[in-house]
Amino acid sequence: MGLNSIEINIGTYGWCHPEWSGTFYDPDLPADWRLSWYANHFRTVVIPADYVLSADRIDRWLADT
């Protein structure tokens, strides 16, 4: 009998956390590069429900990731 496999995606609630500067993010990393950096380490992110979304913002996120 083979082993069953389960895909688990690890992520966080958002990616803009000031306390991550100097730990997860290099302190010199520009804020607008953080999503790209995050996407290179995690495949999943939870977008806060109260975040105001527009088609342009989503397009930028897609381009950054």
XYZ file of N, CA, C and O in Angstrom:
260
model
N 0.829 -1.179 0.000
C 0.000 0.000 0.000
C 0.881 1.254 0.000
O 1.818 1.355 0.770
N 0.579 2.242 -0.834
C 1.357 3.473 -0.902
C 0.947 4.460 0.185
O -0.095 4.340 0.810
N 1.802 5.409 0.395
C 1.509 6.459 1.375
C 0.618 7.512 0.733
O 0.792 7.872 -0.422
N -0.337 7.994 1.477
C -1.157 9.114 1.013
C -0.361 10.391 1.203
O 0.369 10.536 2.170
N -0.492 11.303 0.277
C 0.211 12.578 0.430
C -0.805 13.707 0.537
O -1.869 13.666 -0.065
N -0.464 14.653 1.333
C -1.291 15.832 1.535
C -0.422 17.051 1.256
O 0.692 17.147 1.761
N -0.928 17.951 0.445
C -0.201 19.197 0.195
C -0.590 20.204 1.259
O -1.767 20.448 1.507
N 0.401 20.762 1.910
C 0.168 21.777 2.925
C 0.843 23.059 2.470
O 2.022 23.059 2.137
N 0.085 24.130 2.422
C 0.641 25.438 2.087
C 0.796 26.238 3.372
O -0.150 26.387 4.133
N 1.994 26.741 3.595
C 2.291 27.529 4.780
C 2.305 29.005 4.370
O 2.888 29.370 3.353
N 1.687 29.839 5.142
C 1.673 31.268 4.872
C 1.369 32.022 6.147
O 1.349 31.451 7.233
N 1.143 33.311 6.011
C 0.872 34.170 7.160
C -0.309 35.079 6.854
O -0.767 35.168 5.713
N -0.747 35.763 7.869
C -1.806 36.752 7.734
C -1.140 38.060 7.325
O -0.549 38.756 8.147
N -1.174 38.354 6.028
C -0.523 39.554 5.508
C 0.986 39.398 5.414
O 1.560 38.397 5.815
N 1.637 40.395 4.857
C 3.097 40.376 4.706
C 3.733 41.701 5.117
O 4.939 41.849 5.085
N 2.931 42.660 5.541
C 3.422 43.991 5.918
C 3.441 44.131 7.437
O 2.551 44.761 8.013
N 4.398 43.525 8.056
C 4.515 43.588 9.511
C 5.814 44.318 9.868
O 6.902 43.815 9.567
N 5.741 45.490 10.468
C 6.949 46.279 10.774
C 7.993 45.494 11.576
O 9.193 45.668 11.368
N 7.544 44.634 12.479
C 8.494 43.886 13.301
C 9.284 42.850 12.500
O 10.267 42.307 12.999
N 8.914 42.592 11.263
C 9.662 41.662 10.424
C 10.894 42.322 9.799
O 11.773 41.638 9.298
N 10.943 43.655 9.794
C 12.097 44.362 9.237
C 13.318 44.078 10.105
O 13.297 44.281 11.313
N 14.350 43.583 9.465
C 15.573 43.246 10.191
C 15.628 41.795 10.640
O 16.664 41.313 11.066
N 14.480 41.098 10.553
C 14.468 39.668 10.867
C 14.143 38.889 9.591
O 15.026 38.320 8.985
N 12.891 38.908 9.171
C 12.524 38.234 7.919
C 12.940 39.072 6.712
O 13.486 38.553 5.743
N 12.662 40.352 6.773
C 13.041 41.270 5.687
C 14.353 41.955 6.041
O 14.551 42.386 7.175
N 15.226 42.094 5.061
C 16.447 42.874 5.232
C 16.034 44.305 5.574
O 15.103 44.837 4.972
N 16.688 44.953 6.522
C 16.274 46.310 6.896
C 16.359 47.309 5.746
O 15.683 48.333 5.766
N 17.161 47.023 4.728
C 17.292 47.918 3.575
C 16.310 47.605 2.451
O 16.287 48.301 1.445
N 15.495 46.557 2.606
C 14.550 46.168 1.561
C 13.420 47.195 1.473
O 12.737 47.456 2.471
N 13.221 47.797 0.296
C 12.125 48.769 0.161
C 10.781 48.103 0.451
O 10.567 46.933 0.118
N 9.875 48.825 1.054
C 8.565 48.285 1.439
C 7.810 47.713 0.239
O 7.131 46.686 0.365
N 7.939 48.349 -0.934
C 7.191 47.856 -2.090
C 7.792 46.591 -2.699
O 7.248 46.029 -3.633
N 8.910 46.096 -2.183
C 9.502 44.830 -2.634
C 9.160 43.684 -1.694
O 9.512 42.537 -1.929
N 8.504 43.977 -0.585
C 8.270 42.948 0.439
C 7.385 41.810 -0.050
O 7.619 40.656 0.291
N 6.363 42.096 -0.834
C 5.513 41.019 -1.329
C 6.312 40.066 -2.212
O 6.177 38.852 -2.097
N 7.164 40.593 -3.071
C 7.993 39.732 -3.920
C 8.916 38.860 -3.069
O 9.076 37.665 -3.328
N 9.530 39.454 -2.055
C 10.409 38.707 -1.152
C 9.615 37.603 -0.456
O 10.029 36.453 -0.396
N 8.453 37.987 0.084
C 7.586 37.040 0.775
C 7.233 35.873 -0.145
O 7.306 34.706 0.245
N 6.828 36.185 -1.391
C 6.396 35.157 -2.340
C 7.511 34.186 -2.704
O 7.240 33.058 -3.126
N 8.754 34.590 -2.535
C 9.868 33.675 -2.781
C 10.065 32.688 -1.645
O 10.811 31.723 -1.790
N 9.412 32.918 -0.516
C 9.561 32.050 0.652
C 8.297 31.273 1.002
O 8.376 30.199 1.593
N 7.135 31.829 0.688
C 5.855 31.202 1.018
C 4.953 31.200 -0.207
O 5.007 32.113 -1.012
N 4.100 30.186 -0.305
C 3.170 30.094 -1.436
C 1.790 30.633 -1.104
O 0.935 30.748 -1.976
N 1.540 30.934 0.159
C 0.205 31.330 0.593
C 0.275 32.564 1.482
O 1.189 32.679 2.289
N -0.676 33.449 1.318
C -0.822 34.587 2.223
C -2.318 34.828 2.420
O -3.115 34.651 1.497
N -2.702 35.164 3.630
C -4.087 35.509 3.915
C -4.206 37.021 3.797
O -3.460 37.762 4.436
N -5.128 37.459 2.952
C -5.371 38.886 2.775
C -6.445 39.281 3.788
O -7.534 38.702 3.799
N -6.158 40.250 4.642
C -7.162 40.673 5.622
C -8.473 41.068 4.947
O -8.476 41.729 3.903
N -9.586 40.651 5.530
C -10.908 40.891 4.936
C -11.221 42.376 4.784
O -11.968 42.763 3.888
N -10.641 43.223 5.631
C -10.944 44.657 5.551
C -10.025 45.396 4.579
O -10.083 46.607 4.461
N -9.175 44.671 3.865
C -8.275 45.270 2.897
C -9.085 45.766 1.707
O -9.922 45.047 1.177
N -8.858 46.994 1.269
C -9.563 47.543 0.120
C -8.848 47.061 -1.143
O -7.673 47.353 -1.347
N -9.575 46.318 -1.947
C -8.982 45.747 -3.158
C -9.519 46.439 -4.398
O -10.692 46.771 -4.472
N -8.630 46.626 -5.355
C -9.019 47.139 -6.665
C -8.364 46.229 -7.697
O -7.415 45.502 -7.393
N -8.868 46.280 -8.900
C -8.294 45.472 -9.972
C -6.824 45.836 -10.195
O -5.986 44.951 -10.416
N -6.485 47.119 -10.104
C -5.095 47.547 -10.285
C -4.190 46.967 -9.202
O -3.081 46.518 -9.482
N -4.657 46.984 -7.950
C -3.854 46.453 -6.843
C -3.622 44.951 -7.042
O -2.514 44.462 -6.881
N -4.664 44.240 -7.408
C -4.525 42.798 -7.627
C -3.572 42.529 -8.780
O -2.726 41.634 -8.700
N -3.662 43.307 -9.861
C -2.732 43.153 -10.992
C -1.288 43.376 -10.544
O -0.388 42.646 -10.971
N -1.051 44.376 -9.682
C 0.316 44.629 -9.184
C 0.808 43.454 -8.336
O 1.959 43.038 -8.453
N -0.063 42.930 -7.481
C 0.309 41.776 -6.666
C 0.667 40.584 -7.548
O 1.651 39.890 -7.292
N -0.137 40.339 -8.583
C 0.157 39.231 -9.496
C 1.500 39.436 -10.188
O 2.284 38.500 -10.329
N 1.770 40.644 -10.626
C 3.049 40.928 -11.269
C 4.215 40.768 -10.304
O 5.287 40.281 -10.675
N 4.018 41.150 -9.046
C 5.078 41.053 -8.041
C 5.376 39.626 -7.605
O 6.450 39.330 -7.119
N 4.391 38.758 -7.762
C 4.587 37.387 -7.306
C 4.798 36.443 -8.454
O 4.999 35.291 -8.322
